């Protein structure tokens, strides 16, 4: 049984002692403005408190109108706001936990017309330009933070987290990149860091001494003109002197062109930056970003990189992460796979956040897995994501479940996904669901494709048989050079030097990344990741960016991606991860051609026509990534996942459909 002694040491803050070193980090859930949003948030946080988190940080709430992230109002600035919030700390306290409210002013990152900033400079990720804050309004904004903290206390929160990282308003005051002022709030760093220090000082004065103040600071900025480590340490000391109890860390600005939480980032890949901060202050410092397993968190603490660890998406994936780790139940933890598909990507399109591998997250009051009142014999045909989700929940509810899988292993398309650079985590999900099935007593039959007669013995039959890759009608599609994406990712086909990929959706991008990076990324650690993305640890370097830029790539294949449509490449990729994939392909010289008419495939490669002009794409290997068709070998009352609708291997929909159906059986 694994042991994590450093993770479960208490942490004394003087007026309060935390039972362990696990902080549940802030996440924007997108529930705040819904009619039942506060009750749903209360249930969401209460389950994480019951699951053992020492301290929970809410999603961001603004102290005033200008600071809202979107046109939707999510702030704490009136007694009515405080009253609405009461349900959250009450639920968390009843579950034995503690919770702090994050105070976040968006600055120039707000997506509405009333945004403000230290200087009127538009962010590269925003369509709106901010209005420059006059000095008097800076003072009133500080007062708004203080008032919000006082309201948070009245609402029952144990403290606040002042958001001073990732490029939001407080960060914008700190750097010359965004602060061009010549008054007392600009110029030298001593002036620029006045604003965050004054905010913390005012919050402490308004909320009292026995109130937790967490300050979230960018430990590494990753933007040109960003603070150096030496300067960040100076800001940290000022914040400490102003009254902060804990120093939480963020990595990078949202406009940074380096991934910070996506799958490309190795586990715990930025803990070294936290260590630099820890050396500068006496208050506890918290490490964050891609800490999704207890052994990673334990190693960070054991090395002395931090005093606590912040896990955000890890608690989306498993509400009982901390309790399971404390019990040594590593196999029972549902690991975050860092896909962002149902959490961050949802938030950026104004949908409420959830989790691909835990579809109940954010739906605690809606998706209830109650014990069944009538035990049924349930057959689930297909052991991919949809089938695993359905079978596990149905068995845990008390049904007699048999899961049939025609191949020799469970996992379906996840077994291909885990071959993609950065997606090794998908294997964790397969192992977790297999363990859930074992514990719930479900029977698993591998290498077994049932017939109608066998399925006739069951009360309910669920078809989760997945998809068949589509083979487009192109002359020469049977040529020896042609392979499916499954052939390539499984290793059955070893592509040649020149590769043409037909189809440029998510699967096409995955195949391209696999071919470009499979050897380099197989053992990618924090040091190799930093080198790959041009990050340096020199404490005097602005933003932590290597002045020499990114190292030159050495791709093993020359790749051309082709598609029929004329829409931009990567349009269907995730909002928060797609740019990483596009950047990697561009960096490695991948050629992209859209609006293609396919003429034929032969020994020379792929013959195409674009706007009436004929050309040849030389190719030793042609990889087909042109979509899928539902695979329905049997009639069944219930269809889920790809068997219901084939669409870019949509694990998010598949696992949700499986869980929802199992909850209703």
XYZ file of C-alpha atoms in Angstrom:
665
model
C 0.000 0.000 0.000
C 1.560 3.339 -1.030
C 2.252 5.879 1.677
C 2.362 9.672 1.388
C 3.655 10.960 4.744
C 4.509 14.496 3.616
C 1.156 14.943 1.936
C -0.734 14.205 5.123
C 1.200 16.249 7.649
C -0.928 19.023 9.224
C -0.060 22.628 8.346
C -0.307 25.215 11.131
C -1.199 28.731 9.974
C -1.274 30.110 13.513
C -4.999 30.737 13.908
C -6.009 27.584 12.038
C -4.424 24.195 11.339
C -5.054 22.445 8.042
C -5.278 18.637 8.331
C -3.139 17.922 5.261
C -1.188 19.637 2.485
C -3.789 19.306 -0.302
C -5.466 22.458 -1.589
C -8.297 22.177 -4.086
C -7.425 24.888 -6.578
C -9.782 27.338 -8.194
C -11.856 26.389 -11.231
C -14.449 28.419 -13.087
C -17.460 26.098 -13.081
C -19.858 28.224 -15.107
C -22.660 27.486 -12.640
C -22.610 30.835 -10.858
C -25.305 32.550 -12.912
C -27.680 29.594 -13.332
C -30.976 29.625 -11.388
C -29.856 26.619 -9.316
C -26.163 27.434 -9.646
C -25.301 28.231 -6.036
C -26.979 25.049 -4.796
C -25.129 23.014 -7.402
C -21.836 24.669 -6.432
C -22.563 23.913 -2.789
C -23.071 20.229 -3.570
C -19.971 20.169 -5.763
C -17.690 21.702 -3.127
C -19.244 19.735 -0.255
C -18.374 16.426 -1.906
C -14.758 17.578 -2.325
C -14.627 18.672 1.325
C -15.989 15.299 2.372
C -13.390 13.762 0.079
C -10.569 15.169 2.193
C -9.392 18.459 0.628
C -7.735 20.509 3.386
C -8.769 23.804 1.836
C -10.952 24.603 -1.178
C -10.722 27.675 -3.389
C -13.847 28.674 -5.309
C -13.915 29.876 -8.874
C -13.250 33.556 -9.377
C -15.730 36.241 -8.307
C -15.124 39.895 -9.055
C -15.143 42.691 -6.465
C -16.887 45.074 -8.901
C -18.623 45.384 -12.278
C -15.498 46.128 -14.305
C -13.768 43.007 -13.045
C -16.317 40.482 -14.300
C -14.892 37.882 -16.669
C -17.848 37.963 -19.058
C -21.109 39.782 -19.576
C -22.562 37.500 -16.904
C -22.353 38.995 -13.436
C -20.279 36.840 -11.069
C -19.187 39.062 -8.220
C -19.329 39.687 -4.489
C -20.022 43.352 -3.981
C -23.369 43.579 -2.185
C -25.008 42.089 0.924
C -27.363 40.267 -1.451
C -24.365 38.567 -3.066
C -23.120 37.456 0.345
C -26.531 36.055 1.210
C -26.642 34.011 -2.004
C -23.184 32.611 -1.234
C -24.033 31.386 2.272
C -25.187 28.003 1.019
C -21.658 27.182 -0.201
C -19.583 27.578 2.997
C -22.435 26.105 5.026
C -22.381 22.938 2.924
C -18.581 22.720 3.033
C -18.443 23.216 6.789
C -21.138 20.585 7.296
C -18.898 18.213 5.339
C -15.947 19.016 7.601
C -14.002 21.229 5.232
C -12.793 24.801 4.819
C -13.288 27.048 1.808
C -12.009 30.421 0.612
C -13.545 32.683 -2.018
C -11.343 33.668 -4.922
C -11.439 37.392 -5.653
C -10.550 37.886 -9.297
C -10.524 41.116 -11.257
C -10.202 40.303 -14.944
C -8.583 43.581 -16.020
C -8.017 43.507 -19.762
C -8.938 39.803 -19.873
C -12.638 40.479 -19.310
C -14.888 39.680 -22.269
C -17.183 42.689 -22.014
C -17.038 46.328 -23.040
C -16.481 47.752 -19.553
C -13.008 46.343 -18.915
C -10.218 48.384 -17.345
C -6.435 48.047 -17.021
C -3.413 50.018 -15.832
C -2.896 51.135 -19.456
C -5.260 51.026 -22.465
C -3.524 48.098 -24.177
C -5.664 45.368 -25.744
C -4.805 41.776 -24.862
C -3.925 39.569 -27.859
C -6.598 37.078 -26.754
C -9.398 39.637 -26.435
C -11.440 41.620 -28.935
C -12.042 44.466 -26.468
C -9.597 47.224 -25.537
C -9.568 48.286 -21.873
C -10.066 51.754 -20.449
C -7.118 53.082 -18.431
C -7.813 53.238 -14.707
C -7.411 56.764 -13.299
C -5.637 56.994 -9.944
C -8.867 57.611 -8.031
C -10.417 54.463 -9.510
C -7.366 52.437 -8.540
C -7.981 53.479 -4.942
C -11.669 52.600 -5.209
C -10.816 49.212 -6.721
C -8.589 48.477 -3.719
C -11.529 49.413 -1.495
C -13.757 47.090 -3.548
C -11.405 44.158 -2.865
C -11.534 44.941 0.842
C -15.317 45.209 0.835
C -15.609 41.916 -1.035
C -13.392 40.187 1.533
C -15.572 41.494 4.346
C -18.682 40.251 2.539
C -17.009 36.866 2.032
C -16.484 36.626 5.773
C -20.111 37.562 6.397
C -21.152 34.845 3.939
C -19.253 32.291 6.044
C -16.113 31.768 4.011
C -12.916 30.936 5.891
C -10.886 33.321 3.791
C -10.207 34.657 0.306
C -7.716 34.027 -2.420
C -6.556 37.230 -4.110
C -5.949 36.374 -7.752
C -2.635 37.941 -8.731
C -1.425 35.606 -11.453
C -1.939 34.479 -15.043
C -2.301 37.939 -16.511
C -5.333 39.283 -14.644
C -5.532 42.865 -13.322
C -3.045 42.617 -10.450
C -0.532 40.962 -12.762
C -1.093 43.631 -15.381
C 0.063 46.299 -12.930
C 3.300 44.435 -12.270
C 4.945 44.417 -15.686
C 6.020 47.081 -18.148
C 4.436 44.948 -20.858
C 0.993 46.109 -19.713
C 1.754 49.011 -17.357
C 2.979 52.127 -19.171
C 1.965 54.533 -16.410
C 4.208 57.362 -15.259
C 2.432 58.077 -11.947
C 2.826 56.456 -8.516
C 1.341 53.182 -9.865
C 3.859 52.773 -12.706
C 7.521 53.067 -13.530
C 9.911 51.161 -11.251
C 8.861 47.789 -9.813
C 8.438 49.341 -6.353
C 5.607 51.442 -7.781
C 4.114 48.732 -9.989
C 3.797 46.269 -7.123
C 2.058 48.829 -4.918
C -1.337 47.807 -6.259
C -1.260 44.094 -5.286
C 0.405 44.901 -1.956
C -2.224 47.537 -1.147
C -5.002 45.114 -2.087
C -3.700 42.480 0.333
C -3.172 45.078 3.053
C -6.731 46.398 2.646
C -8.196 42.879 2.603
C -6.401 42.044 5.846
C -7.623 45.225 7.523
C -11.215 44.640 6.451
C -11.457 40.913 7.170
C -9.461 40.623 10.396
C -6.505 38.612 11.612
C -8.230 35.207 11.887
C -9.167 35.063 8.213
C -7.156 33.084 5.646
C -5.623 35.204 2.894
C -4.173 33.263 -0.002
C -2.351 35.265 -2.658
C -1.976 33.616 -6.036
C 1.190 34.710 -7.795
C 2.660 33.794 -11.163
C 5.740 31.783 -10.276
C 6.794 31.891 -13.937
C 5.326 34.365 -16.435
C 6.289 32.903 -19.830
C 5.591 36.121 -21.751
C 7.962 38.612 -23.316
C 8.494 41.490 -20.924
C 7.308 39.384 -17.999
C 8.887 39.537 -14.567
C 12.080 37.624 -13.895
C 12.287 35.185 -11.002
C 14.260 37.750 -9.017
C 11.456 40.277 -9.486
C 8.746 37.723 -8.678
C 10.538 36.992 -5.407
C 10.485 40.704 -4.616
C 6.724 40.838 -5.226
C 6.244 37.745 -3.067
C 8.026 39.368 -0.145
C 5.872 42.493 -0.500
C 2.688 40.413 -0.500
C 3.901 38.486 2.539
C 4.604 41.739 4.390
C 1.144 43.016 3.465
C -0.518 40.143 5.335
C -0.890 37.052 3.143
C -0.967 33.678 4.948
C -0.354 31.422 1.941
C 1.298 31.963 -1.415
C -0.395 29.935 -4.131
C 1.210 29.765 -7.553
C 0.038 30.024 -11.122
C 2.178 29.468 -14.204
C 2.212 31.723 -17.233
C -0.242 34.283 -18.526
C -3.277 33.174 -20.496
C -1.764 34.854 -23.545
C 1.493 32.900 -23.196
C 2.330 30.701 -26.187
C 3.599 27.882 -24.015
C 1.297 25.167 -22.617
C 0.967 25.258 -18.827
C -1.768 22.742 -17.951
C -2.444 20.854 -21.190
C -1.458 17.234 -21.775
C 1.808 18.381 -23.322
C 3.013 19.407 -19.843
C 4.634 16.613 -17.816
C 3.272 15.878 -14.366
C 4.515 18.405 -11.828
C 6.495 20.053 -14.609
C 6.692 23.505 -12.995
C 7.436 22.603 -9.373
C 10.973 23.983 -9.780
C 9.489 27.460 -10.213
C 7.643 27.118 -6.922
C 10.882 26.167 -5.201
C 12.358 29.518 -6.252
C 9.512 31.315 -4.477
C 9.741 29.162 -1.375
C 13.316 30.308 -0.918
C 12.195 33.948 -0.817
C 9.441 33.940 1.825
C 8.573 32.488 5.226
C 4.869 31.814 4.624
C 3.863 28.459 3.105
C 4.093 28.227 -0.689
C 1.815 26.057 -2.820
C 2.841 24.240 -6.017
C 0.366 23.886 -8.879
C -0.147 22.796 -12.500
C -0.385 19.188 -13.687
C -0.259 17.612 -10.242
C -2.753 14.811 -10.747
C -1.441 11.835 -8.776
C -0.516 11.441 -5.091
C 2.984 10.184 -5.821
C 3.698 13.370 -7.810
C 2.404 15.555 -4.983
C 4.368 13.601 -2.394
C 7.596 13.908 -4.390
C 7.176 17.692 -4.681
C 6.794 18.037 -0.932
C 9.559 15.548 -0.150
C 12.015 17.522 -2.315
C 11.088 20.712 -0.510
C 9.774 22.382 -3.671
C 6.643 23.532 -1.831
C 4.753 23.361 1.460
C 1.410 22.413 -0.108
C 0.105 21.271 -3.469
C -2.826 22.663 -5.424
C -4.974 20.195 -7.338
C -7.859 21.587 -9.370
C -8.858 19.286 -12.227
C -7.725 16.316 -10.141
C -10.691 17.025 -7.860
C -12.987 17.264 -10.860
C -11.901 13.771 -11.847
C -12.208 12.371 -8.328
C -13.969 14.165 -5.488
C -12.423 11.751 -2.956
C -8.840 12.113 -4.231
C -7.432 13.101 -0.827
C -9.189 10.418 1.193
C -8.193 7.715 -1.265
C -4.576 8.882 -1.204
C -4.584 8.911 2.600
C -5.902 5.345 2.608
C -3.189 4.303 0.150
C -5.817 3.474 -2.458
C -3.890 4.613 -5.528
C -5.722 2.172 -7.810
C -9.042 3.660 -6.743
C -8.215 7.222 -7.823
C -9.769 8.510 -11.028
C -6.826 10.395 -12.533
C -7.300 13.652 -14.456
C -6.133 13.112 -18.050
C -5.585 16.869 -18.698
C -7.766 16.852 -21.811
C -9.643 20.079 -20.859
C -12.550 18.963 -23.045
C -15.328 19.162 -20.465
C -13.842 21.673 -18.019
C -11.929 24.632 -19.470
C -13.197 24.144 -23.012
C -16.771 24.231 -21.692
C -16.199 27.409 -19.738
C -14.885 29.258 -22.771
C -18.077 28.542 -24.716
C -20.341 29.497 -21.791
C -21.180 25.942 -20.756
C -20.940 24.630 -17.221
C -17.792 22.654 -16.453
C -17.657 18.931 -15.879
C -15.133 16.132 -16.506
C -14.700 13.606 -19.305
C -13.675 10.773 -16.988
C -16.107 11.790 -14.230
C -19.285 13.052 -15.909
C -20.990 13.515 -12.546
C -18.660 16.437 -11.693
C -20.711 19.634 -11.629
C -23.872 17.526 -11.938
C -23.970 16.254 -8.348
C -27.609 17.259 -7.865
C -28.651 16.107 -11.348
C -26.817 12.836 -11.984
C -27.475 10.659 -8.950
C -26.225 7.078 -8.734
C -28.758 5.680 -6.252
C -28.889 1.971 -5.327
C -31.360 0.160 -7.565
C -34.691 -0.973 -6.152
C -34.920 -3.778 -8.720
C -31.824 -5.804 -9.579
C -31.585 -6.544 -13.313
C -29.327 -8.607 -15.518
C -27.582 -6.062 -17.724
C -25.437 -6.833 -20.759
C -23.064 -4.124 -21.950
C -21.565 -4.966 -25.347
C -18.323 -3.092 -25.924
C -15.566 -2.185 -23.485
C -14.618 1.268 -24.719
C -15.219 4.499 -22.785
C -19.018 4.386 -23.116
C -19.260 0.727 -22.125
C -16.853 1.089 -19.213
C -18.778 4.052 -17.828
C -22.143 2.350 -18.156
C -21.042 -1.016 -16.795
C -19.257 0.464 -13.776
C -22.160 2.657 -12.674
C -24.761 -0.053 -13.286
C -22.792 -2.603 -11.272
C -22.190 -0.157 -8.438
C -25.916 0.556 -8.288
C -26.522 -3.161 -7.663
C -27.303 -4.613 -11.086
C -25.833 -7.914 -12.275
C -23.611 -6.713 -15.105
C -21.776 -8.632 -17.805
C -19.438 -6.616 -20.032
C -18.631 -8.223 -23.392
C -15.541 -7.119 -25.325
C -14.655 -8.693 -28.672
C -10.920 -7.865 -28.348
C -8.464 -9.037 -25.748
C -8.442 -5.821 -23.700
C -10.775 -3.178 -22.340
C -10.430 0.482 -23.232
C -11.468 0.711 -26.875
C -10.209 3.865 -28.579
C -8.517 4.972 -25.325
C -5.901 2.325 -26.072
C -5.039 4.220 -29.245
C -5.299 7.643 -27.629
C -2.710 6.744 -24.990
C -0.135 6.305 -27.760
C -0.328 10.017 -28.659
C 2.421 12.216 -27.153
C 1.071 13.734 -23.962
C -1.933 11.394 -23.793
C -0.380 8.617 -21.758
C -2.888 9.579 -19.055
C -5.658 7.851 -21.032
C -4.193 4.562 -19.859
C -4.862 5.658 -16.276
C -8.573 5.955 -17.065
C -8.749 2.459 -18.495
C -7.013 1.009 -15.435
C -9.301 2.953 -13.095
C -12.509 1.777 -14.739
C -11.278 -1.812 -14.896
C -10.653 -1.610 -11.156
C -14.125 -0.166 -10.567
C -15.662 -3.066 -12.466
C -13.698 -5.566 -10.367
C -14.742 -3.964 -7.086
C -18.372 -3.720 -8.152
C -18.486 -7.403 -9.063
C -19.147 -6.983 -12.775
C -18.291 -9.941 -14.980
C -15.965 -9.155 -17.882
C -15.750 -11.450 -20.909
C -12.854 -10.643 -23.244
C -12.467 -12.001 -26.788
C -16.196 -12.545 -26.719
C -18.721 -11.141 -29.214
C -22.171 -12.239 -28.040
C -24.988 -13.238 -30.361
C -28.661 -12.368 -30.134
C -29.532 -15.651 -28.437
C -27.022 -15.081 -25.645
C -28.185 -11.507 -25.151
C -31.788 -12.701 -24.946
C -31.051 -13.916 -21.415
C -30.648 -10.329 -20.137
C -33.203 -7.804 -18.937
C -31.340 -4.888 -20.520
C -28.885 -4.854 -23.418
C -26.649 -1.850 -24.016
C -24.781 -1.552 -27.285
C -21.489 0.313 -26.830
C -19.657 -1.278 -29.736
C -18.043 1.948 -30.910
C -17.125 2.786 -34.485
C -15.551 1.625 -37.698
C -13.051 3.982 -39.366
C -14.509 5.388 -42.589
C -12.708 4.626 -45.836
C -13.453 7.351 -48.379
C -14.245 6.422 -51.986
C -10.937 7.419 -53.569
C -9.499 5.501 -56.526
C -6.555 3.520 -55.207
C -7.817 3.398 -51.611
C -6.745 -0.277 -51.523
C -3.157 0.604 -52.470
C -0.480 -0.983 -50.302
C 0.661 2.437 -49.071
C -2.734 3.163 -47.457
C -3.212 2.578 -43.729
C -5.876 3.534 -41.211
C -5.056 5.669 -38.179
C -5.646 2.562 -36.052
C -2.977 0.686 -38.022
C -0.443 3.452 -37.409
C -1.189 4.136 -33.757
C -1.267 0.431 -32.875
C 2.130 -0.087 -34.487
C 0.869 -2.522 -37.116
C 2.123 -0.160 -39.817
C 5.434 1.691 -39.710
C 5.061 4.802 -41.890
C 7.718 5.836 -44.368
C 9.556 9.138 -44.568
C 6.869 10.959 -46.614
C 3.395 10.759 -45.089
C 0.093 12.096 -46.386
C -2.748 12.300 -43.868
C -6.240 12.374 -45.346
C -8.539 14.086 -42.851
C -7.626 16.935 -40.540
C -9.896 16.618 -37.539
C -8.694 15.684 -34.069
C -7.584 12.222 -35.196
C -5.536 13.634 -38.053
C -3.759 15.999 -35.686
C -3.158 13.181 -33.212
C -1.564 11.011 -35.893
C 0.663 13.872 -37.031
C 1.811 14.541 -33.462
C 2.432 10.846 -32.916
C 4.655 10.653 -35.973
C 6.543 13.833 -35.101
C 7.109 13.320 -31.410
C 6.616 9.695 -30.393
C 10.291 9.070 -29.610
C 11.084 12.499 -28.175
C 8.023 12.626 -25.925
C 8.155 9.038 -24.699
C 10.191 10.055 -21.654
C 9.507 13.795 -21.537
C 10.312 15.210 -18.095
C 10.311 18.749 -16.735
C 13.833 19.483 -17.968
C 13.187 18.179 -21.485
C 9.844 20.012 -21.624
C 11.510 23.297 -20.639
C 14.134 22.846 -23.353
C 11.510 21.980 -25.955
C 9.524 25.153 -25.236
C 12.448 27.520 -24.661
C 12.052 27.952 -20.904
C 15.105 28.780 -18.786
C 15.632 28.755 -15.036
C 17.990 31.738 -14.947
C 16.440 33.960 -12.217
C 17.440 37.144 -14.048
C 15.757 36.332 -17.384
C 12.552 38.215 -18.175
C 9.510 35.970 -18.278
C 11.642 32.832 -17.978
C 11.947 32.697 -21.778
C 15.163 31.672 -23.514
C 16.425 34.708 -25.484
C 17.592 32.304 -28.198
C 14.027 31.149 -28.793
C 12.877 27.591 -29.429
C 15.332 24.870 -30.429
C 15.165 23.631 -34.027
C 13.027 20.517 -34.501
C 14.228 17.349 -36.237
C 11.046 15.617 -37.430
C 11.314 11.985 -38.456
C 8.676 12.382 -41.176
C 7.690 14.903 -43.825
C 3.949 15.248 -43.362
C 1.217 16.745 -45.510
C -2.312 16.997 -44.118
C -5.185 17.095 -46.603
C -8.898 17.775 -46.255
C -11.880 18.340 -48.507
C -13.426 21.276 -46.653
C -12.138 24.829 -46.886
C -12.522 25.615 -43.175
C -9.391 26.450 -41.141
C -7.253 23.548 -39.970
C -7.831 22.559 -36.355
C -11.265 24.165 -36.157
C -12.676 21.205 -34.197
C -9.800 21.012 -31.721
C -10.243 22.020 -28.086
C -10.328 25.740 -27.321
C -7.557 25.506 -24.732
C -5.400 22.780 -26.292
C -5.846 23.118 -30.053
C -3.413 26.007 -30.349
C -0.679 23.799 -28.848
C -1.213 21.143 -31.526
C -1.303 23.698 -34.320
C 1.894 25.303 -33.036
C 3.726 21.988 -32.872
C 2.740 21.024 -36.403
C 3.754 24.408 -37.789
C 7.045 24.248 -35.942
C 7.805 20.874 -37.519
C 7.027 22.030 -41.028
C 3.802 20.076 -41.507
C 2.174 21.186 -44.763
C -1.606 21.674 -44.775
C -3.829 21.793 -47.855
C -7.594 22.366 -47.727
C -10.308 22.373 -50.374
C -8.895 19.159 -51.826
C -10.474 16.945 -54.460
C -8.866 13.492 -54.365
C -8.052 12.057 -57.801
C -6.259 8.813 -56.960
C -3.646 7.091 -54.821
C -0.809 5.201 -56.502
C 2.888 4.385 -56.139
C 3.804 8.055 -56.451
C 1.493 9.245 -53.681
C -1.809 11.148 -53.586
C -2.973 12.950 -56.708
C -5.184 15.921 -55.843
C -6.871 18.945 -57.363
C -7.274 22.296 -55.595
C -9.237 25.046 -57.319
C -8.884 23.159 -60.578
C -5.103 22.834 -60.335
C -3.757 19.279 -60.347
C -0.804 18.292 -58.155
C 0.901 15.313 -56.590
C 1.619 14.824 -52.886
C 4.541 12.363 -52.709
C 3.813 9.759 -50.058
C 5.314 6.480 -48.941
C 2.395 6.101 -46.538
C -1.156 7.472 -46.776
C -2.956 7.533 -43.427
C -6.760 7.662 -43.518
C -8.295 9.794 -40.765
C -11.539 10.583 -42.552
C -14.059 10.032 -39.781
C -15.989 7.026 -38.534
C -19.244 5.128 -38.937
C -21.312 3.720 -36.037
C -20.682 0.014 -35.461
C -23.971 -1.755 -34.691
C -23.560 -5.509 -35.161
C -26.674 -6.319 -33.136
C -30.107 -4.853 -32.470
C -30.412 -3.289 -29.025
C -32.766 -1.053 -27.094
C -29.967 1.124 -25.770
C -27.238 2.718 -27.917
C -24.440 4.807 -26.387
C -21.144 6.301 -27.519
C -19.906 5.689 -31.034
C -22.556 3.021 -31.640
C -25.162 5.759 -31.203
C -23.335 8.476 -33.100
C -19.827 8.459 -34.528
C -18.094 11.796 -34.168
C -14.350 12.322 -33.739
C -14.115 9.674 -30.989
C -16.142 11.810 -28.575
C -15.209 10.290 -25.210
C -16.880 13.169 -23.379
C -20.284 12.346 -24.820
C -19.685 8.593 -24.653
C -18.875 8.494 -20.946
C -21.721 10.859 -20.073
C -24.211 8.775 -22.053
C -22.974 5.633 -20.340
C -23.326 7.136 -16.866
C -26.739 8.676 -17.564
C -28.134 5.434 -18.954
C -26.759 3.384 -16.051
C -28.289 5.839 -13.572
C -31.689 5.334 -15.199
C -31.680 1.515 -15.494
